[in-house]
Coordinates of C-alpha atoms in Angstrom, one line a residue:
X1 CA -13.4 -29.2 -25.7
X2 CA -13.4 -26.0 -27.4
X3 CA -13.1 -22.8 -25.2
X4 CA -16.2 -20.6 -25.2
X5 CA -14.6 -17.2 -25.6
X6 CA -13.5 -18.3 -28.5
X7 CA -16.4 -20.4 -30.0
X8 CA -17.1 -19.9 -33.7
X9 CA -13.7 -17.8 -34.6
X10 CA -12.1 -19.7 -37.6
X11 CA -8.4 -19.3 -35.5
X12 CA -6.3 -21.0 -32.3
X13 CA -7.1 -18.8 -29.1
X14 CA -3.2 -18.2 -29.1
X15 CA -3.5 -16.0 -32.2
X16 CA -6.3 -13.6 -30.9
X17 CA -4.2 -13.1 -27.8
X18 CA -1.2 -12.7 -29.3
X19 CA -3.0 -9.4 -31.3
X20 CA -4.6 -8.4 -28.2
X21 CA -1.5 -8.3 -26.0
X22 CA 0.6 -7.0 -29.4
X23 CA -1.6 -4.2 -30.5
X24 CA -2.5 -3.5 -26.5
X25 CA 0.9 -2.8 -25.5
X26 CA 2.7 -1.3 -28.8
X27 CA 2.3 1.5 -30.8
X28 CA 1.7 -1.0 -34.1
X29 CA -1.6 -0.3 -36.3
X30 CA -3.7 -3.1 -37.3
X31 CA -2.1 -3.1 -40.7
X32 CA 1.1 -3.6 -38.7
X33 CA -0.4 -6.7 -37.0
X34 CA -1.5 -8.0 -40.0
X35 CA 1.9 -8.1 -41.7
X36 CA 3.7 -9.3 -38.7
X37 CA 1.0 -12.3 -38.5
X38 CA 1.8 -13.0 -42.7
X39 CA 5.6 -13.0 -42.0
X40 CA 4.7 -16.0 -39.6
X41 CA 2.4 -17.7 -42.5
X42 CA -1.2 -16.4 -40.8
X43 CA -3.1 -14.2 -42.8
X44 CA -5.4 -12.5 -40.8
X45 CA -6.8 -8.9 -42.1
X46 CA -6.6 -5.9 -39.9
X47 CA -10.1 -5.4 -39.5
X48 CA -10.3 -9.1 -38.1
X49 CA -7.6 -8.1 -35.7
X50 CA -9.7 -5.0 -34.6
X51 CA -12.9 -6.8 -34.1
X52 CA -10.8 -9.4 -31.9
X53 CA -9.3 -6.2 -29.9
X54 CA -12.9 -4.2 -28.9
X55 CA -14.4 -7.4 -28.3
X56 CA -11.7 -9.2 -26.3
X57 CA -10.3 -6.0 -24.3
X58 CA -13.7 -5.6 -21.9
X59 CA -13.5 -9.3 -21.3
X60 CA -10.1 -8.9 -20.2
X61 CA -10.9 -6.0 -18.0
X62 CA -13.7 -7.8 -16.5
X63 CA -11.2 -11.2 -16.0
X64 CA -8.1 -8.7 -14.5
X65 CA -10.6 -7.2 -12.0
X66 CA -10.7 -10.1 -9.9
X67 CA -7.0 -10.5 -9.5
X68 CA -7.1 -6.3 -9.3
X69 CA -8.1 -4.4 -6.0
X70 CA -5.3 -2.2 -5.7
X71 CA -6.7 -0.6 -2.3
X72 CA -7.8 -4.2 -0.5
X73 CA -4.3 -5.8 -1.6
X74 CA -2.4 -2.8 -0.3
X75 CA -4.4 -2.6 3.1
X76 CA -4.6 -6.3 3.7
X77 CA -1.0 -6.2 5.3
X78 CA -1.6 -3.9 7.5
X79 CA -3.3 -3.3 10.7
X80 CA -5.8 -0.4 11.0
X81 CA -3.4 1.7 13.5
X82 CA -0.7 1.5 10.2
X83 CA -3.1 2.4 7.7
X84 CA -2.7 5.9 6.2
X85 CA -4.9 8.8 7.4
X86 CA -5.0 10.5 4.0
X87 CA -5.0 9.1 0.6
X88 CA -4.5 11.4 -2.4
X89 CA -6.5 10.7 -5.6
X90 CA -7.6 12.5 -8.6
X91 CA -11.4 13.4 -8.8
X92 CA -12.8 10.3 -10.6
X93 CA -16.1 9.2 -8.4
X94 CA -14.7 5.7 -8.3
X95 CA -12.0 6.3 -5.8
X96 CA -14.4 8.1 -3.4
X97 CA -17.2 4.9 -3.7
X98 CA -13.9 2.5 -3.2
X99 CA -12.8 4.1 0.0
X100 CA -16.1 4.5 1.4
X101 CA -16.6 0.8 0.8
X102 CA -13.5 0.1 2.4
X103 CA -14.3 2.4 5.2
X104 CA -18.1 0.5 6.0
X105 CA -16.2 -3.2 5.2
X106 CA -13.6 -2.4 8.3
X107 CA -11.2 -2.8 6.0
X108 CA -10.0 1.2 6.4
X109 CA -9.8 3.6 9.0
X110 CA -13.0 5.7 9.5
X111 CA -11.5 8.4 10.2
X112 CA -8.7 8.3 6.5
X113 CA -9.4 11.5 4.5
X114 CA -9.9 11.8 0.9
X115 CA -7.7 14.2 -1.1
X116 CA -8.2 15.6 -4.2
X117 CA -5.6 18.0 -4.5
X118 CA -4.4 18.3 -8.1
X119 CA -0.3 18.9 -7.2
X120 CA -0.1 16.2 -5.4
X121 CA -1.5 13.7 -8.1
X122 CA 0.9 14.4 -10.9
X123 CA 3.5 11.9 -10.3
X124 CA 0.8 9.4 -10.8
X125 CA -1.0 11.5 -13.3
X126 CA 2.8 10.7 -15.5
X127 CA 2.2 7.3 -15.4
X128 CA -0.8 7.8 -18.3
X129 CA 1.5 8.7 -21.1
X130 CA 2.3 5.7 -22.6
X131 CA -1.1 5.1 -22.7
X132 CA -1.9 8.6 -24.5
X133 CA 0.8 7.7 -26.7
X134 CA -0.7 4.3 -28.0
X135 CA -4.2 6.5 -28.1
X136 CA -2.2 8.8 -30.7
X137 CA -1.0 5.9 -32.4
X138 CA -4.6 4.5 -33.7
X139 CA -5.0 8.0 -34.8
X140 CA -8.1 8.8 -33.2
X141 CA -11.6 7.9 -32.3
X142 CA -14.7 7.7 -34.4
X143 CA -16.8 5.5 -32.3
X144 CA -17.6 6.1 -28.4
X145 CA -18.2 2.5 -27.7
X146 CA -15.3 1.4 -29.5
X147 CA -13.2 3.8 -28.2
X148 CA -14.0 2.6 -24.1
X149 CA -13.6 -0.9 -25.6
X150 CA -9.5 0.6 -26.7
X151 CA -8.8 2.3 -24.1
X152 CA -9.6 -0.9 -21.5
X153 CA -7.6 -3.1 -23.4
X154 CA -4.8 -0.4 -23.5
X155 CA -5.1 0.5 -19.6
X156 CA -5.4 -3.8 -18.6
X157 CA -2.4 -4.4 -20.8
X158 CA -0.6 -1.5 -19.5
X159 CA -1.5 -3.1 -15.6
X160 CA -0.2 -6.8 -17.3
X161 CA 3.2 -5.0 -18.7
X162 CA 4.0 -2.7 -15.8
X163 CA 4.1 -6.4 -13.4
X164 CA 0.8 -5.6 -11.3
X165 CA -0.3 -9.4 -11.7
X166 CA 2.9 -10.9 -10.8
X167 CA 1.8 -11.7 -7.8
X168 CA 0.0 -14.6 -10.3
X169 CA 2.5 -15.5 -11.9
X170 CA 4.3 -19.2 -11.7
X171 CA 7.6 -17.9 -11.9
X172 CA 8.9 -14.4 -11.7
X173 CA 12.3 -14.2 -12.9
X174 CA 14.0 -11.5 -14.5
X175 CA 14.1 -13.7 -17.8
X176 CA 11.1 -15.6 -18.2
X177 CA 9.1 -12.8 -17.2
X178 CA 7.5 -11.5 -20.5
X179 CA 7.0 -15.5 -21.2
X180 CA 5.3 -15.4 -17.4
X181 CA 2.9 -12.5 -18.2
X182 CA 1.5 -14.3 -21.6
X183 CA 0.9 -17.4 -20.3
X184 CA -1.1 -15.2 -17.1
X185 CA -2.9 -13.7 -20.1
X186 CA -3.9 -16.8 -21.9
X187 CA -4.9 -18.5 -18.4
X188 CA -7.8 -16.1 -18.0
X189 CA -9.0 -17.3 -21.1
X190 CA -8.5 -20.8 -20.1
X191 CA -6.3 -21.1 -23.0
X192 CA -2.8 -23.4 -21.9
X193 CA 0.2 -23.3 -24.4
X194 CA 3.2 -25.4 -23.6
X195 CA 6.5 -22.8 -24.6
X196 CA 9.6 -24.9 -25.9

């Protein structure tokens, strides 16, 4: 049975995640990639491995979002007189639409704030630099689409690496967990390799 994400490409589904987790989480270039991949005897040619990248990294997004509701997981242990009655964020509209949704779901105090106060953000605003470093790395954007389609495979992979799906995985330990977090990976593409 062949697995439609990856109907029609002329190689194994374990390749094209391998380049989308690789280039997704290091500061390689395509080229890079590419020459890894031939050490291994796969030629694959760097533009290949960027096509696979903007048009895997959306569906990846799009598959992490289910397992990813920061807010709802965080809330869902606690009753409403524990909840917090102020939450900082920076001002992106999306954390103002999520915590009014939470608010009219029940699933958040009415009466919890919204902050916006720059100061207070930075220590979260830090965590971005690895991904501004891996931005630096492809040396720039020429392509608005393509560049949103980078950047979501760079901030899901960065969600993957950082262990905020290990709540998925089968077994957490110390040393199987970068094993763990690939075979998470190649689940939501209904993709199963057997590691020896």
């Amino acid at each position: 049975m062949t697995n439609s994400h990856f109907k029609w490409k002329h190689f194994a589904p374990e390749i094209i995640l391998w380049c989308l987790r690789w280039y997704g989480s290091t500061s390689m270039s395509y080229a890079n990639l590419s020459d890894m991949l031939a050490e291994r005897g796969i030629s694959v040619n760097r533009s290949t491995i960027y096509r696979w990248f903007i048009e895997y990294s959306p569906k990846l997004r799009k598959k992490l979002r289910h397992n990813y509701q920061f807010l709802k997981r965080c809330l869902r242990y606690y009753d409403e007189e524990q909840h917090p009655k102020t939450l900082n964020t920076d001002k992106h509209s999306s954390y103002a639409n999520a915590i009014a949704r939470l608010k009219k779901e029940g699933r958040l105090r009415a009466d919890v704030e919204q902050w916006q106060v720059k100061c207070l953000n930075n220590g979260i605003e830090s965590d971005h630099t690895p991904i501004k470093k891996l931005v630096v790395a492809t040396g720039g954007f020429k392509i608005r689409k393509r560049a949103w389609s980078t950047i979501q495979g760079f901030e899901s992979l960065r969600m993957l690496n950082k262990g905020q799906f290990d709540f998925w995985l089968r077994n957490n330990k110390r040393k199987t967990i970068a094993r763990e977090r690939s075979a998470f990976l190649n689940r939501l593409f209904n993709v199963e390799v057997i590691f020896k």
